[in-house]
CSV table of C-alpha atoms and ligand atoms in Angstrom, one decimal:
chain,number,residue,atom,x,y,z
I,1,MET,CA,-16.9,-35.2,85.3
I,2,LEU,CA,-19.0,-35.9,82.2
I,3,VAL,CA,-17.9,-34.1,79.0
I,4,LEU,CA,-19.7,-34.0,75.7
I,5,GLY,CA,-17.3,-33.4,72.8
I,6,ILE,CA,-18.5,-31.9,69.5
I,7,GLU,CA,-16.4,-32.0,66.2
I,8,SER,CA,-17.6,-30.2,63.1
I,9,SER,CA,-14.5,-28.4,61.8
I,10,CYS,CA,-14.5,-30.0,58.3
I,11,ASP,CA,-16.5,-32.9,56.9
I,12,GLU,CA,-17.2,-35.2,59.9
I,13,THR,CA,-20.0,-34.5,62.3
I,14,GLY,CA,-19.1,-36.2,65.5
I,15,LEU,CA,-20.2,-36.3,69.1
I,16,ALA,CA,-18.6,-38.2,72.0
I,17,LEU,CA,-19.0,-38.6,75.8
I,18,VAL,CA,-16.0,-38.9,78.0
I,19,ARG,CA,-16.5,-39.5,81.8
I,20,ASP,CA,-13.4,-39.0,84.0
I,21,GLY,CA,-11.0,-39.6,81.1
I,22,VAL,CA,-12.8,-42.7,79.9
I,23,VAL,CA,-14.8,-42.9,76.6
I,24,VAL,CA,-18.5,-43.6,77.3
I,25,ASP,CA,-19.8,-43.5,73.7
I,26,ALA,CA,-19.3,-41.8,70.4
I,27,ILE,CA,-21.2,-41.2,67.2
I,28,LEU,CA,-19.9,-40.0,63.8
I,29,ALA,CA,-21.5,-39.1,60.5
I,30,SER,CA,-19.0,-38.8,57.6
I,31,GLN,CA,-19.8,-36.6,54.6
I,32,ALA,CA,-17.0,-38.1,52.5
I,33,ASP,CA,-19.5,-39.4,49.9
I,34,VAL,CA,-21.1,-36.0,49.4
I,35,HIS,CA,-17.8,-34.3,48.8
I,36,ALA,CA,-16.3,-37.1,46.7
I,37,LEU,CA,-18.6,-36.0,43.9
I,38,PHE,CA,-16.7,-32.7,43.8
I,39,GLY,CA,-13.2,-34.1,44.4
I,40,GLY,CA,-12.8,-32.1,47.7
I,41,VAL,CA,-14.7,-30.6,50.6
I,42,VAL,CA,-17.3,-27.9,49.5
I,43,PRO,CA,-17.5,-25.7,52.6
I,44,GLU,CA,-21.1,-24.5,52.1
I,45,LEU,CA,-22.3,-28.1,51.6
I,46,ALA,CA,-20.3,-29.2,54.7
I,47,SER,CA,-22.0,-26.6,56.9
I,48,ARG,CA,-25.4,-27.6,55.8
I,49,GLU,CA,-24.7,-31.3,56.4
I,50,HIS,CA,-23.5,-30.5,59.9
I,51,LEU,CA,-26.7,-28.6,60.5
I,52,ARG,CA,-28.7,-31.5,59.3
I,53,PHE,CA,-26.9,-34.1,61.4
I,54,MET,CA,-26.0,-32.4,64.6
I,55,GLY,CA,-29.4,-32.5,66.4
I,56,PRO,CA,-30.3,-36.1,65.4
I,57,LEU,CA,-26.8,-37.4,66.3
I,58,TYR,CA,-27.0,-35.7,69.7
I,59,ASP,CA,-30.4,-37.2,70.4
I,60,ALA,CA,-29.3,-40.7,69.4
I,61,LEU,CA,-26.2,-40.5,71.5
I,62,MET,CA,-27.9,-39.3,74.6
I,63,GLU,CA,-30.9,-41.6,74.3
I,64,ARG,CA,-28.8,-44.7,74.0
I,65,GLN,CA,-26.9,-43.7,77.1
I,66,GLY,CA,-30.0,-42.7,79.0
I,67,LEU,CA,-28.6,-39.2,79.5
I,68,SER,CA,-29.9,-35.7,79.2
I,69,ALA,CA,-28.2,-32.3,79.0
I,70,ALA,CA,-28.7,-31.9,82.7
I,71,ASP,CA,-26.2,-34.7,83.3
I,72,LEU,CA,-23.4,-32.9,81.4
I,73,ASP,CA,-20.7,-31.0,83.4
I,74,CYS,CA,-19.0,-29.5,80.3
I,75,VAL,CA,-19.6,-29.2,76.5
I,76,ALA,CA,-16.3,-29.2,74.7
I,77,VAL,CA,-16.5,-28.0,71.1
I,78,ALA,CA,-13.8,-27.9,68.4
I,79,ARG,CA,-13.3,-24.1,67.9
I,80,GLY,CA,-10.8,-24.3,65.1
I,81,PRO,CA,-8.8,-24.1,63.0
I,82,GLY,CA,-11.3,-25.3,60.4
I,83,LEU,CA,-14.0,-24.2,58.0
I,84,LEU,CA,-15.8,-21.2,59.6
I,85,GLY,CA,-19.3,-22.1,58.6
I,86,CYS,CA,-18.8,-25.6,59.9
I,87,LEU,CA,-17.3,-24.5,63.2
I,88,LEU,CA,-20.2,-22.1,63.7
I,89,VAL,CA,-22.7,-24.9,63.6
I,90,GLY,CA,-20.8,-26.8,66.4
I,91,ALA,CA,-20.3,-23.7,68.5
I,92,ALA,CA,-23.9,-22.6,68.3
I,93,PHE,CA,-25.1,-26.1,69.2
I,94,ALA,CA,-22.7,-26.2,72.2
I,95,LYS,CA,-23.7,-22.8,73.4
I,96,GLY,CA,-27.3,-23.7,73.2
I,97,LEU,CA,-26.7,-26.8,75.3
I,98,CYS,CA,-24.8,-24.7,77.9
I,99,LEU,CA,-27.5,-22.0,78.0
I,100,GLY,CA,-30.2,-24.6,78.4
I,101,SER,CA,-28.6,-26.8,81.0
I,102,GLY,CA,-26.2,-24.5,82.8
I,103,CYS,CA,-23.1,-26.7,82.2
I,104,ARG,CA,-19.7,-25.3,81.3
I,105,LEU,CA,-18.4,-24.5,77.8
I,106,LEU,CA,-14.9,-25.1,76.5
I,107,GLY,CA,-13.5,-24.4,73.1
I,108,VAL,CA,-10.9,-27.0,72.1
I,109,ASP,CA,-8.0,-26.5,69.7
I,110,HIS,CA,-8.7,-29.2,67.0
I,111,LEU,CA,-5.0,-29.6,66.3
I,112,LEU,CA,-4.0,-30.1,70.0
I,113,ALA,CA,-6.9,-32.6,70.3
I,114,HIS,CA,-5.5,-34.7,67.5
I,115,LEU,CA,-2.3,-35.0,69.5
I,116,LEU,CA,-3.6,-35.4,73.1
I,117,VAL,CA,-6.1,-38.2,72.2
I,118,ALA,CA,-3.0,-40.5,72.0
I,119,GLY,CA,-3.2,-40.4,75.8
I,120,LEU,CA,-6.4,-42.5,75.8
I,121,GLU,CA,-4.4,-45.5,74.8
I,122,GLN,CA,-1.2,-45.0,76.8
I,123,GLU,CA,-0.4,-42.4,79.4
I,124,LEU,CA,1.5,-39.5,77.8
I,125,THR,CA,4.8,-38.4,79.3
I,126,PHE,CA,5.9,-34.8,79.2
I,127,PRO,CA,7.8,-32.8,77.9
I,128,CYS,CA,7.3,-34.4,74.5
I,129,ILE,CA,7.4,-33.6,70.8
I,130,GLY,CA,4.2,-33.7,68.8
I,131,LEU,CA,4.0,-34.2,65.1
I,132,LEU,CA,0.6,-33.3,63.7
I,133,VAL,CA,0.1,-34.5,60.1
I,134,SER,CA,-3.4,-33.9,58.7
I,135,GLY,CA,-5.2,-32.8,55.6
I,136,GLY,CA,-4.8,-29.1,56.5
I,137,HIS,CA,-1.8,-29.0,58.7
I,138,THR,CA,1.8,-30.3,59.2
I,139,ASN,CA,3.0,-29.0,62.5
I,140,LEU,CA,5.7,-29.8,65.0
I,141,TYR,CA,5.2,-28.9,68.7
I,142,LYS,CA,6.9,-29.1,72.0
I,143,LEU,CA,4.4,-29.9,74.7
I,144,ASP,CA,5.3,-29.3,78.4
I,145,ASP,CA,1.9,-30.6,79.6
I,146,PRO,CA,-1.6,-30.9,78.1
I,147,VAL,CA,-2.2,-27.2,78.3
I,148,THR,CA,1.3,-25.7,77.8
I,149,PHE,CA,2.9,-26.0,74.3
I,150,VAL,CA,4.8,-24.2,71.7
I,151,GLN,CA,4.8,-24.6,67.9
I,152,LEU,CA,8.2,-25.4,66.5
I,153,GLY,CA,7.4,-25.7,62.8
I,154,ARG,CA,4.7,-25.8,60.2
I,155,THR,CA,4.2,-26.4,56.5
I,156,LEU,CA,4.9,-23.4,54.3
I,157,ASP,CA,2.5,-24.5,51.6
I,158,ASP,CA,0.7,-27.8,51.3
I,159,ALA,CA,0.0,-30.1,54.3
I,160,ALA,CA,1.2,-33.7,54.1
I,161,GLY,CA,-2.4,-34.9,53.8
I,162,GLU,CA,-3.1,-32.3,51.1
I,163,ALA,CA,-0.1,-33.6,49.2
I,164,PHE,CA,-1.5,-37.2,49.4
I,165,ASP,CA,-4.9,-36.0,48.3
I,166,LYS,CA,-3.6,-33.9,45.4
I,167,CYS,CA,-1.2,-36.6,44.1
I,168,ALA,CA,-3.9,-39.2,44.4
I,169,LYS,CA,-6.1,-36.9,42.2
I,170,VAL,CA,-3.4,-36.5,39.6
I,171,LEU,CA,-3.1,-40.4,39.5
I,172,GLY,CA,-6.8,-40.8,39.1
I,173,LEU,CA,-7.5,-42.2,42.6
I,174,PRO,CA,-10.7,-41.4,44.4
I,175,TYR,CA,-11.1,-38.7,47.1
I,176,PRO,CA,-9.9,-38.6,49.8
I,177,GLY,CA,-6.8,-40.1,48.3
I,178,GLY,CA,-4.5,-40.7,51.3
I,179,ARG,CA,-5.9,-44.1,52.3
I,180,THR,CA,-6.0,-45.4,48.7
I,181,LEU,CA,-2.5,-44.2,47.9
I,182,ASP,CA,-1.3,-45.9,51.1
I,183,ALA,CA,-3.0,-49.2,49.9
I,184,LEU,CA,-1.3,-48.9,46.4
I,185,ALA,CA,2.0,-48.1,48.0
I,186,ARG,CA,1.9,-51.3,50.0
I,187,LEU,CA,1.6,-53.2,46.7
I,188,GLY,CA,4.5,-51.4,45.0
I,189,HIS,CA,8.3,-51.0,45.2
I,190,ALA,CA,9.6,-47.6,46.1
I,191,ASP,CA,12.5,-46.0,44.2
I,192,PRO,CA,14.2,-43.8,46.8
I,193,GLY,CA,15.7,-41.6,44.1
I,194,LEU,CA,12.6,-40.9,42.1
I,195,PHE,CA,11.2,-38.0,44.2
I,196,PRO,CA,12.9,-35.3,46.4
I,197,ARG,CA,12.8,-35.0,50.2
I,198,PRO,CA,11.7,-31.4,50.1
I,199,TYR,CA,13.0,-28.5,52.2
I,200,LEU,CA,15.3,-30.6,54.4
I,201,HIS,CA,18.4,-28.5,53.7
I,202,HIS,CA,16.8,-25.6,55.6
I,203,ASP,CA,18.0,-25.4,59.2
I,204,ASN,CA,14.5,-25.1,60.8
I,205,PHE,CA,11.5,-27.3,61.7
I,206,ASP,CA,9.3,-26.2,58.7
I,207,PHE,CA,8.0,-28.4,55.9
I,208,SER,CA,7.1,-27.7,52.2
I,209,PHE,CA,5.3,-30.3,50.1
I,210,SER,CA,4.2,-28.4,47.0
I,211,GLY,CA,7.4,-29.1,45.1
I,212,LEU,CA,7.0,-32.8,45.7
I,213,LYS,CA,3.5,-32.7,44.4
I,214,THR,CA,4.8,-31.0,41.2
I,215,ALA,CA,7.5,-33.7,40.8
I,216,VAL,CA,4.8,-36.4,41.1
I,217,SER,CA,2.6,-34.6,38.5
I,218,LEU,CA,5.5,-34.2,36.0
I,219,TYR,CA,6.5,-37.9,36.5
I,220,ALA,CA,2.9,-39.1,36.2
I,221,SER,CA,2.4,-37.3,32.9
I,222,SER,CA,5.7,-38.5,31.4
I,223,ALA,CA,5.1,-42.1,32.5
I,224,GLY,CA,1.5,-42.1,31.2
I,225,LEU,CA,0.0,-42.4,34.7
I,226,THR,CA,-2.4,-39.4,34.4
I,227,PRO,CA,-5.8,-40.8,33.5
I,228,ALA,CA,-7.0,-39.7,30.1
I,229,ALA,CA,-10.6,-38.3,29.7
I,230,GLY,CA,-13.0,-41.1,29.4
I,231,THR,CA,-10.8,-43.6,31.3
I,232,ALA,CA,-12.8,-46.0,33.5
I,233,PRO,CA,-12.7,-44.8,37.1
I,234,PHE,CA,-10.4,-46.5,39.6
I,235,LYS,CA,-11.9,-49.7,40.9
I,236,SER,CA,-9.6,-51.4,43.5
I,237,PRO,CA,-5.9,-51.5,44.4
I,238,GLU,CA,-5.6,-55.1,43.2
I,239,GLU,CA,-6.4,-53.9,39.6
I,240,ALA,CA,-3.9,-51.1,39.6
I,241,SER,CA,-0.8,-51.3,37.3
I,242,PRO,CA,2.6,-52.2,38.9
I,243,LEU,CA,3.9,-48.8,37.6
I,244,LEU,CA,1.2,-46.9,39.4
I,245,CYS,CA,1.8,-48.9,42.6
I,246,ASP,CA,5.6,-48.2,42.3
I,247,CYS,CA,4.9,-44.4,41.8
I,248,CYS,CA,2.6,-44.4,44.9
I,249,ALA,CA,5.3,-46.3,46.9
I,250,SER,CA,8.0,-43.8,45.9
I,251,PHE,CA,5.9,-40.8,46.8
I,252,ASN,CA,4.8,-42.4,50.1
I,253,LEU,CA,8.5,-43.0,51.0
I,254,ALA,CA,9.5,-39.4,50.1
I,255,VAL,CA,6.8,-38.0,52.4
I,256,VAL,CA,7.5,-40.4,55.2
I,257,GLU,CA,11.3,-39.9,55.1
I,258,THR,CA,10.8,-36.1,55.1
I,259,LEU,CA,8.5,-36.4,58.2
I,260,LEU,CA,11.0,-38.7,59.9
I,261,ALA,CA,14.0,-36.3,59.2
I,262,ARG,CA,12.2,-33.3,60.6
I,263,THR,CA,11.0,-35.1,63.7
I,264,ALA,CA,14.5,-36.4,64.4
I,265,ARG,CA,15.7,-32.8,64.2
I,266,ALA,CA,13.1,-31.6,66.7
I,267,LEU,CA,14.1,-34.5,69.1
I,268,ASP,CA,17.8,-33.5,68.7
I,269,ALA,CA,17.0,-29.9,69.5
I,270,CYS,CA,14.9,-30.9,72.6
I,271,PRO,CA,16.9,-33.7,74.3
I,272,GLU,CA,14.7,-33.3,77.4
I,273,CYS,CA,11.8,-34.8,75.3
I,274,ARG,CA,11.9,-38.5,75.7
I,275,SER,CA,8.5,-39.2,74.0
I,276,LEU,CA,6.8,-38.4,70.7
I,277,ILE,CA,3.2,-38.1,69.7
I,278,VAL,CA,2.4,-38.6,66.0
I,279,ALA,CA,-1.3,-37.9,65.1
I,280,GLY,CA,-3.7,-36.5,62.5
I,281,GLY,CA,-5.1,-38.3,59.4
I,282,VAL,CA,-1.7,-39.0,57.9
I,283,ALA,CA,-0.7,-40.8,61.1
I,284,ALA,CA,-2.9,-43.7,59.8
I,285,ASN,CA,-0.3,-44.2,57.1
I,286,THR,CA,1.1,-47.7,57.2
I,287,LEU,CA,4.7,-46.9,56.3
I,288,LEU,CA,4.8,-43.8,58.6
I,289,ARG,CA,3.7,-45.9,61.5
I,290,GLU,CA,6.3,-48.7,60.8
I,291,ARG,CA,9.2,-46.3,60.2
I,292,MET,CA,8.3,-44.1,63.3
I,293,LYS,CA,8.3,-47.2,65.4
I,294,GLU,CA,11.7,-48.3,64.1
I,295,LEU,CA,13.3,-44.8,64.5
I,296,MET,CA,11.9,-44.3,68.0
I,297,ALA,CA,13.0,-47.7,69.1
I,298,GLU,CA,16.6,-46.9,67.8
I,299,ARG,CA,16.6,-43.6,69.7
I,300,GLY,CA,15.0,-45.0,72.9
I,301,VAL,CA,12.1,-42.5,72.6
I,302,SER,CA,8.6,-43.7,73.6
I,303,LEU,CA,6.2,-43.3,70.7
I,304,HIS,CA,2.4,-42.5,71.1
I,305,MET,CA,0.2,-42.8,68.1
I,306,PRO,CA,-3.6,-43.0,68.3
I,307,ALA,CA,-5.2,-46.1,66.7
I,308,PRO,CA,-5.8,-45.4,63.0
I,309,ALA,CA,-9.5,-44.8,63.5
I,310,ARG,CA,-8.7,-42.0,66.0
I,311,CYS,CA,-6.2,-40.4,63.7
I,312,THR,CA,-8.8,-38.9,61.3
I,313,ASP,CA,-11.3,-36.3,62.6
I,314,ASN,CA,-13.5,-37.6,65.5
I,315,ALA,CA,-15.3,-36.2,68.5
I,316,VAL,CA,-13.5,-38.5,71.1
I,317,MET,CA,-10.4,-36.4,70.7
I,318,ILE,CA,-12.4,-33.2,71.4
I,319,ALA,CA,-14.2,-34.7,74.4
I,320,TYR,CA,-11.0,-36.2,75.9
I,321,THR,CA,-9.0,-32.9,75.4
I,322,GLY,CA,-12.0,-31.0,76.9
I,323,TRP,CA,-11.9,-33.3,79.9
I,324,LEU,CA,-8.1,-32.8,80.3
I,325,TRP,CA,-8.5,-29.0,80.1
I,326,ALA,CA,-11.6,-28.9,82.3
I,327,SER,CA,-9.6,-31.0,84.9
I,328,HIS,CA,-7.1,-28.1,84.9
I,329,GLY,CA,-10.1,-25.9,85.7
I,330,LEU,CA,-10.1,-24.2,82.3
I,331,TYR,CA,-13.2,-23.1,80.5
I,332,HIS,CA,-14.6,-20.4,78.1
I,333,ASP,CA,-17.6,-18.1,78.5
I,334,LEU,CA,-20.4,-17.9,75.9
I,335,SER,CA,-18.6,-15.2,73.9
I,336,LEU,CA,-16.3,-18.0,72.5
I,337,GLU,CA,-15.6,-17.5,68.8
I,338,PRO,CA,-14.6,-20.1,66.3
I,339,VAL,CA,-11.2,-19.7,64.5
I,340,PRO,CA,-11.0,-20.2,60.8
I,341,ARG,CA,-8.1,-22.0,59.1
I,342,GLY,CA,-5.0,-19.9,58.8
I,343,ARG,CA,-5.4,-18.1,62.2
I,344,PRO,CA,-3.8,-19.3,65.4
I,345,VAL,CA,-6.2,-20.5,68.1
I,346,PRO,CA,-6.0,-18.1,71.0
I,347,ARG,CA,-5.0,-19.4,74.4
I,348,ASP,CA,-7.9,-17.6,76.1
I,349,ALA,CA,-9.4,-20.3,78.3
I,350,CYS,CA,-9.9,-19.0,81.8
I,351,HIS,CA,-10.1,-20.6,85.3
I,352,ALA,CA,-13.6,-21.5,86.4
I,353,ALA,CA,-13.7,-18.9,89.1
I,354,SER,CA,-13.2,-16.0,86.6
I,355,CYS,CA,-15.2,-17.6,83.8
I,356,ASN,CA,-18.9,-16.9,83.6
I,357,SER,CA,-19.8,-19.6,81.2
I,358,SER,CA,-23.5,-20.0,81.9
O,401,KG4,O1,-7.0,-35.3,60.4
O,401,KG4,P1,-7.9,-35.5,59.2
O,401,KG4,O2,-9.0,-36.4,59.3
O,401,KG4,O3,-8.5,-34.1,58.8
O,401,KG4,C1,-7.9,-32.9,59.0
O,401,KG4,O4,-8.0,-32.3,60.1
O,401,KG4,O5,-7.4,-32.4,58.0
O,401,KG4,O6,-6.9,-35.8,58.0
O,401,KG4,C2,-7.3,-36.1,56.7
O,401,KG4,C3,-6.1,-36.4,55.9
O,401,KG4,C4,-6.5,-36.5,54.4
O,401,KG4,O7,-5.7,-35.7,53.6
O,401,KG4,C5,-6.3,-38.0,54.1
O,401,KG4,O8,-6.0,-38.2,52.7
O,401,KG4,C6,-5.2,-38.3,55.0
O,401,KG4,O9,-5.5,-37.6,56.2
O,401,KG4,N1,-5.1,-39.7,55.3
O,401,KG4,C7,-4.0,-40.5,55.0
O,401,KG4,C8,-4.3,-41.8,55.3
O,401,KG4,N2,-5.6,-41.8,55.9
O,401,KG4,C9,-6.0,-40.5,55.8
O,401,KG4,N3,-2.8,-40.1,54.4
O,401,KG4,C10,-1.9,-41.1,54.2
O,401,KG4,N4,-2.2,-42.4,54.5
O,401,KG4,C11,-3.3,-42.8,55.1
O,401,KG4,N5,-3.5,-44.1,55.4
O,402,ZN,ZN1,-8.3,-32.9,61.9
């Protein structure tokens, strides 16, 4: 079965081909440079960029594989959660392909796709716990299989990636800040007592990162780490001051220890889960990867983390999840609607026999 995956939920336009669970090819156009000028993603600009790139990227991908729409069995598109205008571009393109070629359509939950793509590197074992840490979400799940899962917890305010990006901005680091902050943290020494491990005293699986962000802002202004107007822009981690690196290391440690504590609690509550998936953009974080490996080795839990390049948004995760779901016989019809951020993605995929997708 050949599945084309389309990702356009935020600021990456991606297309990928997966045949029988194996990646054939993928193509990605990042808009990071466009949005860096504004210090964050501008939704209207992002939709226009998707519109500009989608057709040419599709042509380039299919041409270099010598394929046409008639070869596709299924088009899987990220249906949300994400920026609505951006999702509409991907959904309209996917529906057009299905209408033109007669292949099946499947709307993929972008968050689930972040987790399931870990299965490309190493077979996933179920039931398992999933920690999704991205720019827009920080969620804990229990997954019984690739299509059956429940959400255990979520962030009540900022997502972990958002906290990285906002703290990076306060410290004068370029957007998106997570990766740069990670690089500076590796050069610094963390003070474990400098910042709080927020919300851990609550007996549940939720997160809250906005207080930690405020603590970093207050510390940064008292320590003179907030860049004054007219200061030269950040150049490279090697030129950063030791104090700035130490602050980044302390913040990084606070986020990582918070994520570790909550994940350990979820594993305690679900002893039948002997494996853990950690995914999403923040799963590229060096310290998080190291500490998760240590903790899971201690607990005898098998750990699945996508390679760092597959942690941030990409279309391989959509194509692969699409293939998994299509293998369970699940599809959508052409009335599929994108789901904006803040709304749950409905579980409305239907079995092929009852689904008139073309
Ligand atoms: O999953 P993703 O690409 O997009 C969303 O679906 O949100 O995640 C992007 C987030 C950004 O907040 C970015 O700063 C963060 O992931 N990120 C990192 C690292 N690389 C990306 N955060 C911490 N350390 C990193 N190495
Ligand atoms: Zn994402």
